[in-house]
Coordinates of C-alpha atoms in Angstrom, one line a residue:
Chain A
M1 CA 0.0 0.0 0.0
A2 CA 1.4 3.4 -1.0
V3 CA 2.1 5.8 1.9
V4 CA 1.8 9.5 1.4
G5 CA 2.8 12.2 3.9
V6 CA 0.4 15.0 4.5
L7 CA 1.8 18.1 6.2
A8 CA -0.4 18.4 9.3
L9 CA 0.4 21.8 10.7
Q10 CA -3.1 23.3 10.2
G11 CA -6.0 23.4 7.7
S12 CA -7.4 20.6 5.5
F13 CA -5.0 17.8 6.2
N14 CA -7.8 15.5 7.4
E15 CA -9.7 16.1 4.2
H16 CA -6.6 15.1 2.1
I17 CA -6.2 11.9 4.2
A18 CA -9.9 11.1 3.7
A19 CA -9.5 11.6 -0.1
L20 CA -6.4 9.3 -0.1
R21 CA -8.3 6.7 1.9
K22 CA -11.1 6.7 -0.7
I23 CA -8.6 5.6 -3.3
G24 CA -6.9 3.0 -1.1
V25 CA -3.9 5.0 0.0
K26 CA -2.7 5.6 3.6
G27 CA -1.9 9.2 4.5
I28 CA 0.5 9.9 7.4
E29 CA 0.3 13.2 9.3
I30 CA 3.7 14.9 9.1
R31 CA 4.6 17.4 11.9
K32 CA 8.3 16.9 12.3
P33 CA 11.2 17.0 9.9
E34 CA 12.4 13.4 10.6
Q35 CA 9.0 12.1 9.6
L36 CA 9.7 13.0 6.0
R37 CA 12.2 10.2 5.8
D38 CA 9.3 7.7 6.1
V39 CA 7.2 8.9 3.1
T40 CA 7.9 9.0 -0.6
S41 CA 5.6 11.8 -1.5
L42 CA 4.0 14.7 0.3
I43 CA 0.9 16.8 0.2
I44 CA 0.9 20.3 1.6
P45 CA -2.8 21.1 2.3
G46 CA -4.9 24.2 2.2
G47 CA -5.4 26.3 5.3
E48 CA -4.0 29.5 6.5
S49 CA -0.6 29.9 4.9
T50 CA 0.8 32.3 7.6
T51 CA -0.2 29.8 10.3
M52 CA 1.5 26.9 8.5
A53 CA 4.6 28.9 7.8
K54 CA 4.9 30.0 11.4
L55 CA 4.6 26.4 12.7
A56 CA 7.0 25.1 10.0
E57 CA 9.5 27.7 11.0
L58 CA 9.1 26.8 14.7
H59 CA 9.8 23.1 14.0
N60 CA 12.6 23.7 11.6
L61 CA 10.7 22.0 8.8
F62 CA 11.8 24.3 6.0
P63 CA 15.2 22.8 5.4
A64 CA 13.8 19.2 5.4
L65 CA 10.9 20.3 3.0
R66 CA 13.3 22.0 0.6
E67 CA 15.5 18.9 0.6
F68 CA 12.5 16.7 -0.1
V69 CA 11.6 18.8 -3.1
K70 CA 15.2 19.0 -4.3
M71 CA 15.5 15.2 -4.2
G72 CA 12.7 15.1 -6.8
R73 CA 10.2 13.5 -4.5
P74 CA 6.6 14.2 -5.6
V75 CA 5.1 17.1 -3.7
W76 CA 1.6 18.6 -4.2
G77 CA 0.5 21.9 -2.7
T78 CA -3.1 23.0 -2.6
C79 CA -4.0 26.6 -2.1
A80 CA -1.8 27.6 0.9
G81 CA 0.4 24.6 -0.1
L82 CA 0.9 26.1 -3.5
I83 CA 2.1 29.3 -1.9
F84 CA 4.7 27.3 0.0
L85 CA 6.0 25.7 -3.2
A86 CA 6.2 28.8 -5.3
N87 CA 9.7 30.3 -5.8
K88 CA 8.2 33.8 -5.4
A89 CA 5.0 35.1 -3.7
T90 CA 3.4 38.5 -3.8
G91 CA 0.4 40.1 -2.1
Q92 CA 1.7 39.6 1.4
K93 CA 1.2 42.1 4.2
T94 CA 3.7 41.5 7.0
G95 CA 7.0 41.3 5.2
G96 CA 6.2 37.9 3.7
Q97 CA 6.5 34.3 4.9
Q98 CA 9.2 31.7 4.3
L99 CA 8.7 29.6 1.3
V100 CA 9.8 26.1 0.4
G101 CA 10.1 26.8 -3.3
G102 CA 10.4 24.3 -6.1
L103 CA 7.8 25.7 -8.6
D104 CA 9.3 28.2 -10.9
C105 CA 6.4 30.6 -10.7
T106 CA 5.1 33.8 -9.1
V107 CA 2.1 33.3 -6.9
H108 CA -0.2 36.0 -5.6
R109 CA -1.8 35.3 -2.2
N110 CA -5.6 35.9 -1.9
F111 CA -5.7 37.0 -5.5
F112 CA -9.4 36.5 -5.7
G113 CA -10.1 38.5 -2.6
S114 CA -11.4 37.6 0.9
Q115 CA -13.8 34.8 2.0
I116 CA -16.7 36.4 0.4
Q117 CA -15.1 36.3 -3.0
S118 CA -14.6 32.6 -2.7
F119 CA -16.2 30.7 -5.5
E120 CA -16.6 27.4 -7.5
A121 CA -15.8 27.1 -11.1
E122 CA -15.8 24.3 -13.7
L123 CA -12.2 24.3 -14.9
P124 CA -11.2 22.8 -18.2
V125 CA -8.5 20.2 -17.3
P126 CA -7.4 18.5 -20.5
E127 CA -4.2 16.9 -19.1
L128 CA -6.1 15.5 -16.1
A129 CA -8.9 14.2 -18.2
S130 CA -6.5 12.5 -20.6
K131 CA -4.6 10.8 -17.8
E132 CA -7.4 10.0 -15.4
G133 CA -10.5 9.9 -17.6
G134 CA -13.7 11.4 -16.5
P135 CA -15.2 14.8 -17.5
E136 CA -13.2 17.3 -19.4
T137 CA -13.8 19.8 -16.5
F138 CA -13.1 19.7 -12.8
R139 CA -15.1 21.6 -10.2
G140 CA -12.6 23.8 -8.5
I141 CA -13.3 25.2 -5.1
F142 CA -11.5 28.5 -4.6
I143 CA -11.3 29.8 -1.0
R144 CA -9.4 33.0 -0.5
A145 CA -7.4 31.5 -3.2
P146 CA -4.0 32.4 -4.7
A147 CA -3.3 32.6 -8.4
I148 CA -0.2 32.0 -10.4
L149 CA 0.7 35.1 -12.3
E150 CA 3.6 33.9 -14.3
V151 CA 5.5 30.6 -14.8
G152 CA 9.0 29.6 -16.0
P153 CA 9.7 27.7 -19.2
E154 CA 9.8 24.3 -17.5
V155 CA 6.4 24.6 -15.9
Q156 CA 3.4 22.8 -17.4
V157 CA 0.1 24.7 -17.1
L158 CA -2.7 22.2 -16.2
A159 CA -5.5 24.7 -15.7
D160 CA -6.1 28.4 -16.0
F161 CA -8.9 30.8 -15.2
P162 CA -10.1 34.0 -17.0
V163 CA -10.0 37.3 -15.1
P164 CA -10.6 40.8 -16.2
S165 CA -7.3 42.4 -17.5
K166 CA -7.5 45.3 -15.1
R167 CA -7.7 42.9 -12.2
L168 CA -4.5 41.3 -13.3
L169 CA -2.8 44.7 -13.6
G170 CA -3.9 45.9 -10.2
S171 CA -2.5 42.9 -8.5
D172 CA 1.2 43.5 -9.1
P173 CA 2.8 46.7 -10.4
S174 CA 5.9 44.8 -11.4
L175 CA 4.0 42.9 -14.0
E176 CA 2.7 45.9 -16.0
D177 CA 5.2 45.2 -18.8
Q178 CA 3.8 41.8 -19.3
K179 CA 0.2 42.6 -19.6
E180 CA -1.9 41.3 -22.4
N181 CA -4.3 44.1 -22.8
D182 CA -5.3 43.5 -26.4
E183 CA -8.4 41.6 -25.1
E184 CA -10.7 42.6 -22.2
E185 CA -9.9 39.3 -20.5
S186 CA -6.7 37.8 -19.3
K187 CA -6.0 34.5 -17.5
V188 CA -4.3 33.5 -14.3
I189 CA -3.0 30.0 -13.9
V190 CA -4.5 27.8 -11.2
A191 CA -2.8 24.4 -11.7
V192 CA 0.8 23.6 -12.6
R193 CA 3.3 20.8 -12.7
Q194 CA 7.0 21.1 -12.8
G195 CA 8.7 17.7 -12.8
N196 CA 7.4 16.0 -9.7
T197 CA 6.0 19.1 -8.1
L198 CA 2.3 19.8 -8.5
G199 CA 0.4 22.9 -7.5
T200 CA -3.3 23.7 -7.4
A201 CA -4.8 27.0 -6.3
F202 CA -8.1 25.3 -5.6
H203 CA -9.1 22.5 -3.2
P204 CA -9.7 19.0 -4.7
E205 CA -9.8 17.6 -1.2
L206 CA -13.1 19.4 -0.6
T207 CA -14.9 17.6 -3.4
A208 CA -15.7 14.0 -4.1
D209 CA -13.7 13.9 -7.4
T210 CA -10.5 12.2 -6.5
R211 CA -8.8 12.5 -9.9
W212 CA -6.2 15.0 -8.8
H213 CA -5.2 12.6 -5.9
S214 CA -4.9 9.7 -8.4
Y215 CA -2.9 11.9 -10.8
F216 CA -0.6 12.8 -7.9
L217 CA -0.1 9.2 -6.9
K218 CA 0.9 8.3 -10.4
M219 CA 3.6 10.9 -10.2
G220 CA 4.8 9.1 -7.1
N221 CA 4.8 5.8 -8.9
E222 CA 6.9 7.2 -11.7
I223 CA 9.9 7.2 -9.3
T224 CA 11.7 3.9 -9.5
E225 CA 14.3 3.1 -6.8
A226 CA 13.2 5.8 -4.3
A227 CA 9.6 4.3 -4.1
S228 CA 10.7 0.8 -3.4
R229 CA 12.9 1.9 -0.5
S230 CA 10.0 3.1 1.6
C231 CA 7.6 1.6 4.1
V232 CA 9.5 2.1 7.3
P233 CA 6.9 2.1 10.1
V234 CA 6.3 5.5 11.4
E235 CA 6.5 6.0 15.1
V236 CA 3.3 7.4 16.5
S237 CA 3.5 9.4 19.7
V238 CA 0.0 9.1 21.0
C239 CA -0.1 10.0 24.7
H240 CA -3.8 10.3 25.2
K241 CA -6.7 8.3 24.2
Q242 CA -8.3 10.5 21.5
P243 CA -11.7 10.6 20.1
P244 CA -11.7 9.1 16.6
Q245 CA -10.6 11.6 13.9
N246 CA -13.7 11.6 11.8
D247 CA -14.1 13.6 8.6
L248 CA -16.2 16.6 8.1
P249 CA -18.6 16.1 5.2
I250 CA -17.5 17.2 1.8
F251 CA -19.9 17.8 -1.1
Q252 CA -20.4 16.4 -4.6
Chain M
M1 CA -24.3 39.8 -8.8
D2 CA -22.2 38.2 -11.5
E3 CA -23.3 34.8 -12.7
D4 CA -22.5 33.1 -16.0
A5 CA -22.7 29.5 -17.2
T6 CA -19.3 28.4 -16.0
V7 CA -18.7 30.4 -12.9
G8 CA -20.8 30.7 -9.8
V9 CA -19.6 33.8 -8.0
C10 CA -21.1 34.2 -4.5
N11 CA -20.8 37.9 -4.2
F12 CA -23.6 40.0 -2.8
T13 CA -23.5 43.8 -2.6
F14 CA -25.9 46.4 -1.4
P15 CA -28.6 47.5 -2.3
R16 CA -30.6 44.6 -1.0
M17 CA -31.7 42.0 -3.5
P18 CA -35.2 40.6 -3.6
V19 CA -35.5 37.7 -1.1
Q20 CA -36.2 35.0 -3.6
S21 CA -33.0 35.5 -5.6
R22 CA -31.0 35.7 -2.4
V23 CA -32.4 32.3 -1.3
N24 CA -31.6 30.8 -4.7
A25 CA -28.1 32.0 -4.6
S26 CA -27.6 30.7 -1.1
R27 CA -28.7 27.2 -2.1
M28 CA -26.2 27.2 -4.9
C29 CA -23.5 28.3 -2.4
T30 CA -24.2 26.0 0.5
S31 CA -21.5 23.5 -0.1
L32 CA -19.0 26.3 -0.8
I33 CA -20.0 28.0 2.4
S34 CA -19.4 24.9 4.4
S35 CA -16.2 24.1 2.6
R36 CA -14.7 27.5 3.6
T37 CA -14.9 26.7 7.3
H38 CA -12.6 23.7 6.8
M39 CA -9.8 26.1 6.5
P40 CA -9.5 27.3 10.1
R41 CA -9.4 23.7 11.3
G42 CA -6.5 22.9 13.6
G43 CA -6.0 26.6 14.3
A44 CA -6.4 29.2 17.0
I45 CA -8.6 32.3 16.5
F46 CA -7.8 35.4 18.6
E47 CA -10.1 38.1 19.7
V48 CA -8.5 41.5 19.2
S49 CA -9.6 45.1 19.6
R50 CA -6.4 46.8 18.5
I51 CA -4.5 46.8 15.2
L52 CA -1.3 46.0 17.1
D53 CA -2.9 42.9 18.7
A54 CA -4.1 41.8 15.3
K55 CA -0.6 42.0 13.9
I56 CA 0.8 40.1 16.9
A57 CA -1.8 37.4 16.4
E58 CA -1.0 37.1 12.7
K59 CA 2.7 36.9 13.3
A60 CA 2.2 34.2 16.0
G61 CA 0.3 32.0 13.5
A62 CA -3.4 32.8 14.2
C63 CA -5.6 31.3 11.6
A64 CA -8.1 34.2 12.0
I65 CA -9.0 37.1 14.2
V66 CA -12.4 38.1 15.8
L67 CA -12.8 41.9 16.0
S68 CA -14.2 43.6 19.1
Q69 CA -14.4 47.3 19.9
S70 CA -12.4 48.4 22.9
I71 CA -14.8 51.0 24.2
C72 CA -16.9 49.3 26.8
F73 CA -20.2 50.9 26.1
C74 CA -19.9 49.9 22.5
N75 CA -19.1 46.4 23.2
S76 CA -22.7 45.2 23.0
R77 CA -23.3 45.8 19.3
M78 CA -21.7 45.2 15.9
I79 CA -18.4 46.9 15.4
D80 CA -18.1 50.2 13.5
P81 CA -17.8 49.0 9.9
S82 CA -15.2 51.7 9.1
L83 CA -12.8 49.9 11.6
I84 CA -13.0 46.7 9.6
A85 CA -11.3 48.2 6.6
K86 CA -8.4 49.2 8.9
F87 CA -7.9 45.7 10.2
K88 CA -8.2 44.3 6.6
A89 CA -5.4 46.6 5.6
A90 CA -3.3 45.5 8.5
V91 CA -3.5 41.7 8.3
S92 CA -4.0 39.1 5.6
I93 CA -5.6 36.4 7.7
P94 CA -9.4 35.9 7.8
I95 CA -11.4 38.4 9.8
I96 CA -14.5 37.5 11.8
A97 CA -16.9 40.2 13.1
R98 CA -19.8 39.7 15.5
V99 CA -23.5 40.5 15.3
R100 CA -26.1 40.2 18.0
V101 CA -28.3 37.1 17.9
G102 CA -31.1 37.6 15.4
H103 CA -29.9 41.0 14.1
V104 CA -30.3 40.4 10.4
V105 CA -29.3 43.9 9.4
E106 CA -26.0 43.9 11.3
A107 CA -25.3 40.6 9.5
E108 CA -26.2 42.1 6.1
T109 CA -24.0 45.0 6.8
L110 CA -21.0 42.9 7.7
Q111 CA -21.6 40.7 4.6
A112 CA -21.6 43.9 2.5
V113 CA -18.4 45.1 4.1
G114 CA -16.8 41.8 3.2
V115 CA -15.8 40.1 6.4
D116 CA -14.7 36.5 6.1
F117 CA -17.0 35.0 8.7
I118 CA -19.9 36.4 10.8
D119 CA -20.2 35.3 14.4
E120 CA -23.8 35.4 15.6
S121 CA -22.8 36.0 19.1
E122 CA -24.8 35.6 22.2
I123 CA -21.8 37.0 24.1
L124 CA -22.2 40.3 22.2
G125 CA -25.9 40.5 22.8
T126 CA -29.4 39.5 21.7
A127 CA -31.5 41.6 19.3
D128 CA -34.3 39.0 18.7
K129 CA -35.3 37.0 21.7
E130 CA -37.4 34.6 19.6
N131 CA -35.3 34.0 16.5
H132 CA -31.8 33.4 15.4
I133 CA -30.7 34.7 12.0
N134 CA -31.8 32.5 9.1
K135 CA -28.2 31.9 8.0
G136 CA -29.1 30.0 4.9
D137 CA -30.1 33.4 3.3
F138 CA -26.5 34.6 3.4
T139 CA -23.4 33.8 1.4
C140 CA -21.0 34.6 4.2
P141 CA -20.4 31.7 6.5
F142 CA -21.7 32.0 10.1
I143 CA -20.3 30.9 13.4
C144 CA -22.7 30.3 16.3
G145 CA -22.3 29.6 19.9
S146 CA -23.9 26.8 21.9
T147 CA -23.5 25.0 25.2
N148 CA -24.9 21.6 24.3
L149 CA -25.5 19.3 21.4
G150 CA -29.2 20.2 21.0
E151 CA -28.3 23.9 20.6
A152 CA -25.5 23.2 18.3
L153 CA -27.7 21.1 15.9
E154 CA -30.4 23.8 16.0
R155 CA -27.8 26.4 14.9
I156 CA -26.5 24.1 12.2
K157 CA -30.1 23.6 11.0
E158 CA -30.4 27.4 10.7
G159 CA -27.3 27.4 8.5
A160 CA -24.4 27.8 10.9
A161 CA -21.2 26.6 9.2
M162 CA -19.1 26.5 12.4
I163 CA -20.0 25.9 16.0
R164 CA -18.3 27.6 19.0
T165 CA -19.0 25.6 22.2
Q166 CA -19.0 28.4 24.7
G167 CA -18.0 28.6 28.3
I168 CA -17.8 31.7 30.5
E169 CA -16.3 34.8 28.9
S170 CA -14.3 36.4 31.6
I171 CA -10.8 37.5 32.3
S172 CA -10.5 35.0 35.2
G173 CA -9.4 32.3 32.8
D174 CA -12.0 29.9 34.2
I175 CA -12.3 27.1 31.7
A176 CA -14.4 24.8 33.9
T177 CA -17.7 25.7 32.2
T178 CA -16.1 25.4 28.7
V179 CA -14.7 22.0 29.6
Q180 CA -18.1 20.9 31.0
N181 CA -19.9 22.1 27.8
V182 CA -17.4 20.5 25.4
R183 CA -17.6 17.2 27.3
S184 CA -21.4 17.3 27.3
V185 CA -21.4 17.8 23.5
M186 CA -18.8 15.0 22.9
E187 CA -20.6 12.6 25.2
D188 CA -23.9 13.1 23.5
I189 CA -22.2 12.6 20.1
K190 CA -20.6 9.4 21.4
L191 CA -24.0 8.2 22.6
L192 CA -25.5 9.0 19.2
H193 CA -22.7 7.2 17.4
N194 CA -23.3 4.0 19.3
M195 CA -27.0 4.0 18.7
S196 CA -29.1 2.4 16.0
E197 CA -30.9 4.6 13.5
E198 CA -34.2 4.1 15.4
E199 CA -32.6 4.9 18.7
R200 CA -31.1 8.1 17.1
L201 CA -34.6 9.1 16.0
E202 CA -35.9 8.7 19.5
F203 CA -33.0 10.5 21.1
S204 CA -33.4 13.4 18.7
G205 CA -37.0 13.7 19.7
E206 CA -36.0 13.6 23.4
I207 CA -33.4 16.4 23.2
G208 CA -35.4 18.3 20.6
V209 CA -33.1 18.4 17.6
P210 CA -33.6 17.8 13.9
S211 CA -33.6 14.1 13.3
E212 CA -31.7 14.1 10.1
L213 CA -28.9 16.2 11.6
A214 CA -28.8 13.9 14.7
A215 CA -28.6 10.9 12.3
Q216 CA -25.7 12.5 10.4
T217 CA -23.9 13.4 13.6
G218 CA -24.4 9.9 14.9
R219 CA -23.1 8.2 11.7
M220 CA -20.1 10.5 11.5
G221 CA -19.3 10.4 15.2
R222 CA -18.7 14.2 15.2
L223 CA -20.5 17.4 14.5
P224 CA -21.1 17.9 10.8
V225 CA -19.3 21.3 10.9
V226 CA -16.1 22.6 12.3
H227 CA -16.2 22.7 16.1
F228 CA -14.2 25.1 18.2
A229 CA -14.1 25.8 21.9
A230 CA -14.3 29.2 23.5
G231 CA -14.3 30.7 27.0
G232 CA -11.4 31.4 29.4
I233 CA -8.7 29.8 27.1
V234 CA -5.5 31.7 27.7
T235 CA -2.7 29.2 28.1
P236 CA -1.3 26.7 25.6
A237 CA -2.2 23.9 28.1
D238 CA -5.9 25.1 28.0
A239 CA -5.8 25.0 24.2
A240 CA -4.2 21.5 24.1
F241 CA -6.9 20.3 26.6
M242 CA -9.7 21.4 24.2
M243 CA -8.0 19.6 21.3
I244 CA -7.7 16.4 23.4
L245 CA -11.4 16.7 24.2
G246 CA -12.0 16.5 20.4
C247 CA -12.4 20.1 19.3
D248 CA -11.1 21.3 15.9
G249 CA -9.6 24.5 17.3
V250 CA -10.0 27.2 19.9
F251 CA -11.0 30.9 20.3
V252 CA -8.8 32.9 22.6
G253 CA -10.2 36.0 24.4
P254 CA -8.8 39.5 24.2
E255 CA -7.5 39.3 27.8
M256 CA -4.6 37.3 26.4
F257 CA -3.1 40.5 25.1
D258 CA -3.0 41.9 28.6
W259 CA -0.5 39.3 29.8
P260 CA 3.3 39.9 29.5
D261 CA 4.7 38.9 26.1
P262 CA 1.5 38.3 24.2
Y263 CA 3.3 37.2 21.1
K264 CA 5.0 34.4 22.9
R265 CA 1.8 33.3 24.5
A266 CA -0.1 33.4 21.2
R267 CA 2.6 31.5 19.5
G268 CA 2.5 28.9 22.3
I269 CA -1.3 28.5 21.9
V270 CA -0.9 28.0 18.1
E271 CA 1.8 25.4 18.7
A272 CA -0.3 23.6 21.4
V273 CA -3.3 23.4 19.1
N274 CA -1.1 21.7 16.6
R275 CA 1.0 19.5 18.9
Y276 CA -1.5 18.8 21.6
N277 CA -0.6 15.2 21.7
D278 CA 3.0 15.8 22.5
P279 CA 3.6 16.8 26.2
N280 CA 7.1 17.9 25.4
A281 CA 5.8 20.4 22.8
V282 CA 3.3 21.7 25.3
V283 CA 6.1 22.1 27.9
V284 CA 8.0 24.3 25.5
A285 CA 4.8 26.2 24.6
M286 CA 4.1 26.9 28.3
S287 CA 7.6 27.8 29.4
G288 CA 8.6 31.4 30.1
L289 CA 5.1 32.8 29.7
N290 CA 4.7 34.5 33.1

């Protein structure tokens, strides 16, 4: 059985573990750097990116996370996780947060606005549909979502989203030279892949469609020797009898 | 409101729309509204009345802030909307503002201003003794307080997307009532979980809660929405205690910022919510706070 790590600092890690369970995969909660040795791929969930960054900093997780990405192990960041994986982030208030990096792109935090500007959209996902089957679109849930403003040459764009041009201009003055203001509409990128690093600005873990999780797992299986070396039992430090961690309902 | 074939944008602005179109839009958005409240899960939310405290909370790793107004006589109604913009400019984490129980217009005002969550707060005050707000009419997610499972499920039936099990709000740091109420909710959930469907139906009748919600709660073994604890929580150990009891996170009162080194305390609370199961982590979080 494949074992995937899910960074469990805050946010939707339980939802990712539940989605993995649906496709027959065990998810391990990762809180300490040494736990990364025991998994061959990692999901960085959605949540509050400043909270996650603070806790990652406190526990000295950044060096281990960067190493994990550098080794070419599959990593997938959703929403706040995408921000973590970007090489550059804009739209931050308090002097920024530490990033793990690995995706050659510039991400804008909360691009679409506050909670009330959260939305759902049917995203055309040709690459996902060709690899995983199913509908040509995917129902993306965007919650205070980031957006990718520009990508490097080695980054594959898996989904994008139309926005009014002036919205794009307003978001980052440094991008004014790169605007496409021939048309009224521009696009921002909301799903990318670079090698074994995957990033989505939306939350597949909050819908019942598990195609992104299967797609990510196949990325994991594309590694040869590294994958077969895994399956060291993870030490579990449970000191109290806990109530069962049951999942919140997600919706179709 | 913008709507086209491919994008459902839940975005209301004043002036007020006719009731029917509001209701249609809210049905469309229900799953989205609930989804949004998954994001604070595993976090600590701090009540603040000053911009400085908001920044401290954000820096310490708060997953959201609740706004209150520091002037005492104003503390029993919705915050001045013009202050919300100042907090939004200061921090990038989600902002929660409170309305009095049943005060529909305070809620519509906050939704128009664009807060991330609205807390229909019995602590703030009550504007309608008979009715809570019909939260299904809104696109902004609501947090509601309760002291037992019956109340929690009633609020969820009205459309609450997050539950705050509430103890006593005071600066004394007395969490006994909070613990009592959380335990009561968790024990009733456990009872429901171990019942058959017929027994759940009977139980829901006895405690006066909607049967379908009781059934869902029983099957899942937890509340069907994110569940935080509130009331007297000011130390990392208090926060860890709530997590061990089974909560998804904690609210921390503004008295926290009156203690020495509020940043360190806030950071300790954030850490304890995450590593509640590791006594060594809680030791570190608790050390050097006084």
